[in-house]
mmCIF file of C-alpha atoms in Angstrom:
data_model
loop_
_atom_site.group_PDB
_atom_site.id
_atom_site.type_symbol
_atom_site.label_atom_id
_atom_site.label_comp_id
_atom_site.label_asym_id
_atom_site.label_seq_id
_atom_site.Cartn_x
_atom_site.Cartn_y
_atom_site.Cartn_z
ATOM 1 C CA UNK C 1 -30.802 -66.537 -17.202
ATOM 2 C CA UNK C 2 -31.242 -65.446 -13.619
ATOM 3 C CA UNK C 3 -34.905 -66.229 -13.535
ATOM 4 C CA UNK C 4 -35.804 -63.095 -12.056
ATOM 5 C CA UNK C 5 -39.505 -62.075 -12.275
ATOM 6 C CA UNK C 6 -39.522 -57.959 -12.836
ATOM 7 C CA UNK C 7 -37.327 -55.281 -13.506
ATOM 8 C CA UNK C 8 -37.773 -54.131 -9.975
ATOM 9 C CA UNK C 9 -36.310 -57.275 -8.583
ATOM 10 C CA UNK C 10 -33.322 -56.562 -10.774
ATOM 11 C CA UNK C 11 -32.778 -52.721 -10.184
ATOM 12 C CA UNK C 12 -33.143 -53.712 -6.393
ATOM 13 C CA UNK C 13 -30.595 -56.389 -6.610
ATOM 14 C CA UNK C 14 -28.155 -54.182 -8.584
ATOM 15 C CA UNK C 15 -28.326 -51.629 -5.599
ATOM 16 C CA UNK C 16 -27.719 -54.674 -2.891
ATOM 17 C CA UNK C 17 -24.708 -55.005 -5.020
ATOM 18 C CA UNK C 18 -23.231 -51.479 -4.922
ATOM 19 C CA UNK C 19 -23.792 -51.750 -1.327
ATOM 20 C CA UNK C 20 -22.045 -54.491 -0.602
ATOM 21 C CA UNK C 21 -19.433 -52.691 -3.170
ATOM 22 C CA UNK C 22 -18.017 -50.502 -0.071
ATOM 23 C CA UNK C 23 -15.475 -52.814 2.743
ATOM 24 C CA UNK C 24 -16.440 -51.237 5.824
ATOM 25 C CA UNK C 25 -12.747 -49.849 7.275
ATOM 26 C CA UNK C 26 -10.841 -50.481 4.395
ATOM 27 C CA UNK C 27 -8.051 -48.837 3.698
ATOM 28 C CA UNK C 28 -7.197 -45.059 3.617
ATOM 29 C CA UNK C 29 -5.277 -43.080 1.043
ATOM 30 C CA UNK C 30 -1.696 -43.115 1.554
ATOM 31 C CA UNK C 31 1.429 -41.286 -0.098
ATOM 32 C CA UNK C 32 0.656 -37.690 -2.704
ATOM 33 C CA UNK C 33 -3.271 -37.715 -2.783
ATOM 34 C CA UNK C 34 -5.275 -35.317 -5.576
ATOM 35 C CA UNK C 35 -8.105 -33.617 -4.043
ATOM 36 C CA UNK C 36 -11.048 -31.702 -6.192
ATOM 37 C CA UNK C 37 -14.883 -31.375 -7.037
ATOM 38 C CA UNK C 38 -16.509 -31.506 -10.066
ATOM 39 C CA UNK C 39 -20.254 -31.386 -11.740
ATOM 40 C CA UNK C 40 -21.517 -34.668 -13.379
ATOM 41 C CA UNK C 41 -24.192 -33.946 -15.429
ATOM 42 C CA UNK C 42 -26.852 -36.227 -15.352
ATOM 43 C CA UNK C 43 -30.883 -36.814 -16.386
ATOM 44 C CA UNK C 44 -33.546 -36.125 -13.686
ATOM 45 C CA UNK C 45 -36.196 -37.849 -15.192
ATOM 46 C CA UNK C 46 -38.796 -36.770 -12.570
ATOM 47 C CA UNK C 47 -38.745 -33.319 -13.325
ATOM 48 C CA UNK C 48 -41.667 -31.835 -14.749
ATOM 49 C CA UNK C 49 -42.474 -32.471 -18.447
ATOM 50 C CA UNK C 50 -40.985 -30.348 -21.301
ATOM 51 C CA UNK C 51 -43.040 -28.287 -24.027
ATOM 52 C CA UNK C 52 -42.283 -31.564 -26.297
ATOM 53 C CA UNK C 53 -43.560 -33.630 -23.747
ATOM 54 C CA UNK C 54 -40.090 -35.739 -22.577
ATOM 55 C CA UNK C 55 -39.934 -36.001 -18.813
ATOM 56 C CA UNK C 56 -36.536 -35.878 -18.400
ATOM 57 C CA UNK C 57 -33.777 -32.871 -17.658
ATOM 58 C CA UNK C 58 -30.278 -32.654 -17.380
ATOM 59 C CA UNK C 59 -29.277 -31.600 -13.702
ATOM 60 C CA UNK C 60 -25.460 -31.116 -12.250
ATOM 61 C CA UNK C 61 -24.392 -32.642 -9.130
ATOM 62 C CA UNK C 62 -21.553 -31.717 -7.038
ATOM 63 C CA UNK C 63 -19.242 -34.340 -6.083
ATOM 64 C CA UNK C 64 -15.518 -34.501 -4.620
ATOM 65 C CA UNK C 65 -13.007 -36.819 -5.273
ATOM 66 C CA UNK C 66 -9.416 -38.406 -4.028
ATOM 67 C CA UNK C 67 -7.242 -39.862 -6.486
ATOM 68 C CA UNK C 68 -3.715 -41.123 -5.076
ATOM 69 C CA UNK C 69 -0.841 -40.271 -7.701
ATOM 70 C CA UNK C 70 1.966 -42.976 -8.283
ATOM 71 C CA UNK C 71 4.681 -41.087 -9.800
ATOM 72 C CA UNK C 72 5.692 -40.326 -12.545
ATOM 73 C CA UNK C 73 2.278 -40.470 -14.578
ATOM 74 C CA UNK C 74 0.195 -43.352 -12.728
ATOM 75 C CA UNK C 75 -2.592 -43.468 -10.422
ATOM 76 C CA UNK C 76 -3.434 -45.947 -7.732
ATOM 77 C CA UNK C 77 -6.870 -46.025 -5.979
ATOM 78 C CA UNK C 78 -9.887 -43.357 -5.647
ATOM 79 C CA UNK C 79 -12.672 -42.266 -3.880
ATOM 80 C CA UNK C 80 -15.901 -40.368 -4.911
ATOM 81 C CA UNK C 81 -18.554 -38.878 -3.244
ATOM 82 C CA UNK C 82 -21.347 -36.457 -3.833
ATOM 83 C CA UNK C 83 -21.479 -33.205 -1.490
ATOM 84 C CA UNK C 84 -23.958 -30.334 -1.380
ATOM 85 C CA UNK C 85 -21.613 -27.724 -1.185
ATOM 86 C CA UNK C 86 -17.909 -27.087 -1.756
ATOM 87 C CA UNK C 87 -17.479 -25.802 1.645
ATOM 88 C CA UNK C 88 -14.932 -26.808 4.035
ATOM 89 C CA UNK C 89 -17.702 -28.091 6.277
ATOM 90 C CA UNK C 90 -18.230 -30.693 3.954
ATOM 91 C CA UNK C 91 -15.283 -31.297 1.782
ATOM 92 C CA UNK C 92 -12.713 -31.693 5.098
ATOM 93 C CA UNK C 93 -14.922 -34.970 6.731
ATOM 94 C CA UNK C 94 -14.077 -36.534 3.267
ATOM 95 C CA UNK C 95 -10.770 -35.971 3.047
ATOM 96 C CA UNK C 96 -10.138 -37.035 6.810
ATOM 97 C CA UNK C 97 -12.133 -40.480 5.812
ATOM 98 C CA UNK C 98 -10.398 -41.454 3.242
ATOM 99 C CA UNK C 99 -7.285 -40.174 3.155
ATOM 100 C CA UNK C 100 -4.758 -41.165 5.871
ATOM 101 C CA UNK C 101 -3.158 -38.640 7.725
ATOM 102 C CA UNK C 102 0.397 -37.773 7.448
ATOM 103 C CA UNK C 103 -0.214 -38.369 3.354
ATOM 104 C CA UNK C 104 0.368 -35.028 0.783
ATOM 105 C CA UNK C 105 -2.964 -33.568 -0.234
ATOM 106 C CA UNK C 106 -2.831 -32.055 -3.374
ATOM 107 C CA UNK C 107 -5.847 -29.320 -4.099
ATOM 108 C CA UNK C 108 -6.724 -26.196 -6.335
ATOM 109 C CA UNK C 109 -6.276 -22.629 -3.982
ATOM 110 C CA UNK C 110 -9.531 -22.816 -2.755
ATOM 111 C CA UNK C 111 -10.078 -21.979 1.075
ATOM 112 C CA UNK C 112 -12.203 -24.942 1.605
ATOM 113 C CA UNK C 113 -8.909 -27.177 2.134
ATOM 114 C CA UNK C 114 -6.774 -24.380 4.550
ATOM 115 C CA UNK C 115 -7.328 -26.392 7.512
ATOM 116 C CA UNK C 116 -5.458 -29.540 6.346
ATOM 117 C CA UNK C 117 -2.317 -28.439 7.612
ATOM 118 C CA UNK C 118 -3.378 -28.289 10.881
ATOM 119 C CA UNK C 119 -4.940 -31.436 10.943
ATOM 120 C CA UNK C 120 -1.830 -33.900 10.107
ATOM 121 C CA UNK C 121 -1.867 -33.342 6.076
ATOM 122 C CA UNK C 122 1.040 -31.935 4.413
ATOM 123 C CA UNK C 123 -0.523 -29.368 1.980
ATOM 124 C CA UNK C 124 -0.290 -28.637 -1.303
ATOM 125 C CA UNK C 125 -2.035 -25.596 -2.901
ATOM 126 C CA UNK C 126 -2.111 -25.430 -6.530
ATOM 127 C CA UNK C 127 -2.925 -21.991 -7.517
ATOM 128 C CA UNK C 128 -4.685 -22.078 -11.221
ATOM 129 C CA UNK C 129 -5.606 -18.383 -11.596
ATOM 130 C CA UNK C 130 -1.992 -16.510 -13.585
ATOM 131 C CA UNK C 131 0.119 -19.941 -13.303
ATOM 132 C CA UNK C 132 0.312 -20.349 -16.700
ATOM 133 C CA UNK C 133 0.052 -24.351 -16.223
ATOM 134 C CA UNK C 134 -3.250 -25.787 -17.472
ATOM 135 C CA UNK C 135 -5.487 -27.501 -14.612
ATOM 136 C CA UNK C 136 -5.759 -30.629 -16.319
ATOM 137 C CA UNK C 137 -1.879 -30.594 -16.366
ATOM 138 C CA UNK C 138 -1.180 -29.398 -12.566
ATOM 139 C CA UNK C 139 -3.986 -31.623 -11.565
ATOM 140 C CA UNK C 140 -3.769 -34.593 -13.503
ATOM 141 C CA UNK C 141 -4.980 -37.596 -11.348
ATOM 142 C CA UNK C 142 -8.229 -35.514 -10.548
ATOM 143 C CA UNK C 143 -9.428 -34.273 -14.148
ATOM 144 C CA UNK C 144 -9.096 -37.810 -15.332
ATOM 145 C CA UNK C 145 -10.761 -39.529 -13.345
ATOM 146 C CA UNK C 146 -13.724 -36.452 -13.661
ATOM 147 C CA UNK C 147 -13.533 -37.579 -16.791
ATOM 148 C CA UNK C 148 -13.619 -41.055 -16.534
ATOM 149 C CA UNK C 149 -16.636 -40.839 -14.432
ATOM 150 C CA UNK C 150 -18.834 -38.657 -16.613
ATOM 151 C CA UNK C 151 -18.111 -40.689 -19.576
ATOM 152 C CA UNK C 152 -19.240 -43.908 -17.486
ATOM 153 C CA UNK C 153 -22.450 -42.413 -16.691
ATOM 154 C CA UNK C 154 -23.120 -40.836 -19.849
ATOM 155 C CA UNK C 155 -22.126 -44.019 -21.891
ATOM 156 C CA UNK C 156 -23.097 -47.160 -19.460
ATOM 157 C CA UNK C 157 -25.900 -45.185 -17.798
ATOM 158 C CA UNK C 158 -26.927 -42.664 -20.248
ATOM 159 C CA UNK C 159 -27.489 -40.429 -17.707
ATOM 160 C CA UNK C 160 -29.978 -41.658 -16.266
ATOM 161 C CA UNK C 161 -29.018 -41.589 -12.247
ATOM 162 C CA UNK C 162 -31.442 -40.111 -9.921
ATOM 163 C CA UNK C 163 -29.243 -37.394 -7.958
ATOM 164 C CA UNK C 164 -30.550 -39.656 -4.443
ATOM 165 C CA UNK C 165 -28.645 -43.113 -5.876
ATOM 166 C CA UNK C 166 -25.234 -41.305 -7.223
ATOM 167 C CA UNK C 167 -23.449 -42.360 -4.230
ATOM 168 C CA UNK C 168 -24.428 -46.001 -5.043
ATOM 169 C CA UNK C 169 -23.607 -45.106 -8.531
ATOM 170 C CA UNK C 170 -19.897 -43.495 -7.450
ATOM 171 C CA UNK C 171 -19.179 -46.757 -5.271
ATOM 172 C CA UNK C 172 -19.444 -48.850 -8.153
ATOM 173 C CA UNK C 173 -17.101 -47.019 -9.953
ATOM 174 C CA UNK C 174 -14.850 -46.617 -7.597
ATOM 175 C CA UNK C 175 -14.655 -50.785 -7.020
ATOM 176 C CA UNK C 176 -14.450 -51.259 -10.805
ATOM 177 C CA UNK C 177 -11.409 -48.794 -10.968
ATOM 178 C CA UNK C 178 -9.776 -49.700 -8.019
ATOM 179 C CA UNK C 179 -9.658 -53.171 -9.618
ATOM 180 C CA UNK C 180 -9.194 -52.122 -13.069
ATOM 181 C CA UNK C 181 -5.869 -54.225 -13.381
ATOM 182 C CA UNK C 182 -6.994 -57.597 -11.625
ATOM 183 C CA UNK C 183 -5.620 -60.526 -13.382
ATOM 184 C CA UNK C 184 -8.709 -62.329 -11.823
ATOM 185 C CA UNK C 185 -11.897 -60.866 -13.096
ATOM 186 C CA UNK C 186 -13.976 -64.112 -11.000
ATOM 187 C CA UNK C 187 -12.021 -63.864 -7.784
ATOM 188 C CA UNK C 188 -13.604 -60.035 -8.229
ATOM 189 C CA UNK C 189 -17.022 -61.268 -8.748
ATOM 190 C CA UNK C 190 -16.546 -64.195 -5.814
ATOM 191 C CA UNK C 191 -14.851 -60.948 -3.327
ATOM 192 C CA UNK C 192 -18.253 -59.523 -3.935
ATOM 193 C CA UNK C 193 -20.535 -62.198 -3.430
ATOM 194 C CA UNK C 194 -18.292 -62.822 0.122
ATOM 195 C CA UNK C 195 -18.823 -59.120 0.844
ATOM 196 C CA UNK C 196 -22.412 -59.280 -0.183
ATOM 197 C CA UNK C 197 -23.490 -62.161 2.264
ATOM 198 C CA UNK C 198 -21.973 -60.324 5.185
ATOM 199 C CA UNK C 199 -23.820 -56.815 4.097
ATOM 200 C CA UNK C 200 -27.136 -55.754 5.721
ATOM 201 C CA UNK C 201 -30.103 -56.956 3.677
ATOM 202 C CA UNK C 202 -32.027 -53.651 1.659
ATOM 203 C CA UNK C 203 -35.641 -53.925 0.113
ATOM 204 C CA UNK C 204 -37.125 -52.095 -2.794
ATOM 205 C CA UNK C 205 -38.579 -49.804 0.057
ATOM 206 C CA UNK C 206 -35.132 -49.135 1.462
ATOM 207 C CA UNK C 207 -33.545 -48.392 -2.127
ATOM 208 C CA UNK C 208 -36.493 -45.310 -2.487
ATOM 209 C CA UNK C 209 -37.515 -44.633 0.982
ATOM 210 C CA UNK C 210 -35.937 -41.217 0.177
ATOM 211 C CA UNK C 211 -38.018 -40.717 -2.463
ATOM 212 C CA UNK C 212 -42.090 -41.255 -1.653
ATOM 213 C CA UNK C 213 -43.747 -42.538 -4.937
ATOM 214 C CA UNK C 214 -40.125 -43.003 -7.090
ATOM 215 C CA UNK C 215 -39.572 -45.635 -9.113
ATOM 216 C CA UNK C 216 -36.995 -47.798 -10.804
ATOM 217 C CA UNK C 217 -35.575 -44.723 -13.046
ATOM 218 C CA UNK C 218 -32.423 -44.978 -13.176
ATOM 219 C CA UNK C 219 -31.055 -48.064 -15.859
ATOM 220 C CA UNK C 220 -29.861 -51.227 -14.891
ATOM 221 C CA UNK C 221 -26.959 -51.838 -17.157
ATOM 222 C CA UNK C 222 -23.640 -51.900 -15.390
#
């Protein structure tokens, strides 16, 4: 229908998409904010091959996310992101992007998140370990959305994202559920083609520069 002439053009156009997916200074999280990381498990189908000959593995990735809680059992808007570490060095920048200072951060007791107090967040440490409350109970907004996105790349993707492209892969979520109640499903698609024309042009090369010799692994549906 689109007349496009190889699978690469389409996998590349896909990523020019999820790029253009992400509103340069939009806004922060505001009001009681869910912090957490989690593991997506997903296939790394450059590893080496396997005694039965498949090329393909199942890897984890790290990856932290903010989930804003509208009370009493709702949730407003999100952000993902894929970290190497759950460290504060690299969980804290995340939070101070894209959550708005002044908001309540909710997190698990792990010393990672100590320093939010002193840096404008009002703090709230949810100590799992003897509390008797289940995590997925304490921290709602958090383990749903975890769940949400492993289902979406299991199911949509089947698992086949390349560790290097998650982030891509976590934007697109993130504008799909951040719209998920839009009366206006074109206006959506028009918002993107607007943001798309304004976005810095990306080639094939750009897509897998990371990645000398890669090629169009991970699946285009989506």
């Amino acid at each position: 229908v689109l007349g496009l002439g190889s699978y690469q053009t389409a996998w590349t156009m896909l990523h020019r998409f999820r790029r253009a997916m992400v509103r340069p200074g939009r806004d922060k999280l505001k009001g009681l904010v869910e912090v957490d990381e989690t593991y997506l498990s997903i296939t790394d189908r450059k590893s080496p091959a396997t005694p039965a000959g498949r090329k393909s593995s199942t890897t984890k990735v790290l990856m932290v996310m903010a989930v804003e809680i509208v009370e009493p059992k709702g949730f407003g808007r999100i952000r993902l992101r894929r970290i190497d570490r759950d460290s504060a060095s690299h969980v804290i920048p995340f939070v101070q992007e894209v959550i708005e200072p002044g908001a309540q951060v909710r997190t698990d007791g792990s010393a990672a998140y100590r320093a939010l107090g002193k840096l404008g967040y009002t703090h709230q440490r949810t100590v799992m370990l003897g509390s008797g409350v289940p995590a997925h109970v304490s921290m709602a907004g958090v383990h749903r959305v975890a769940s949400l996105v492993q289902r979406w790349v299991l199911g949509t993707h089947h698992g086949s994202v390349q560790p290097d492209h998650l982030d891509a892969y976590l934007d697109e979520f993130v504008f799909r559920f951040n719209r998920r109640t839009s009366s206006s499903r074109g206006m959506l698609f028009y918002r993107l083609l607007q943001q798309a024309v304004v976005t810095p042009p990306v080639t094939y090369g750009d897509v897998v520069s990371k990645n000398t010799g890669e090629r169009q692994s991970d699946t285009i549906t989506g």
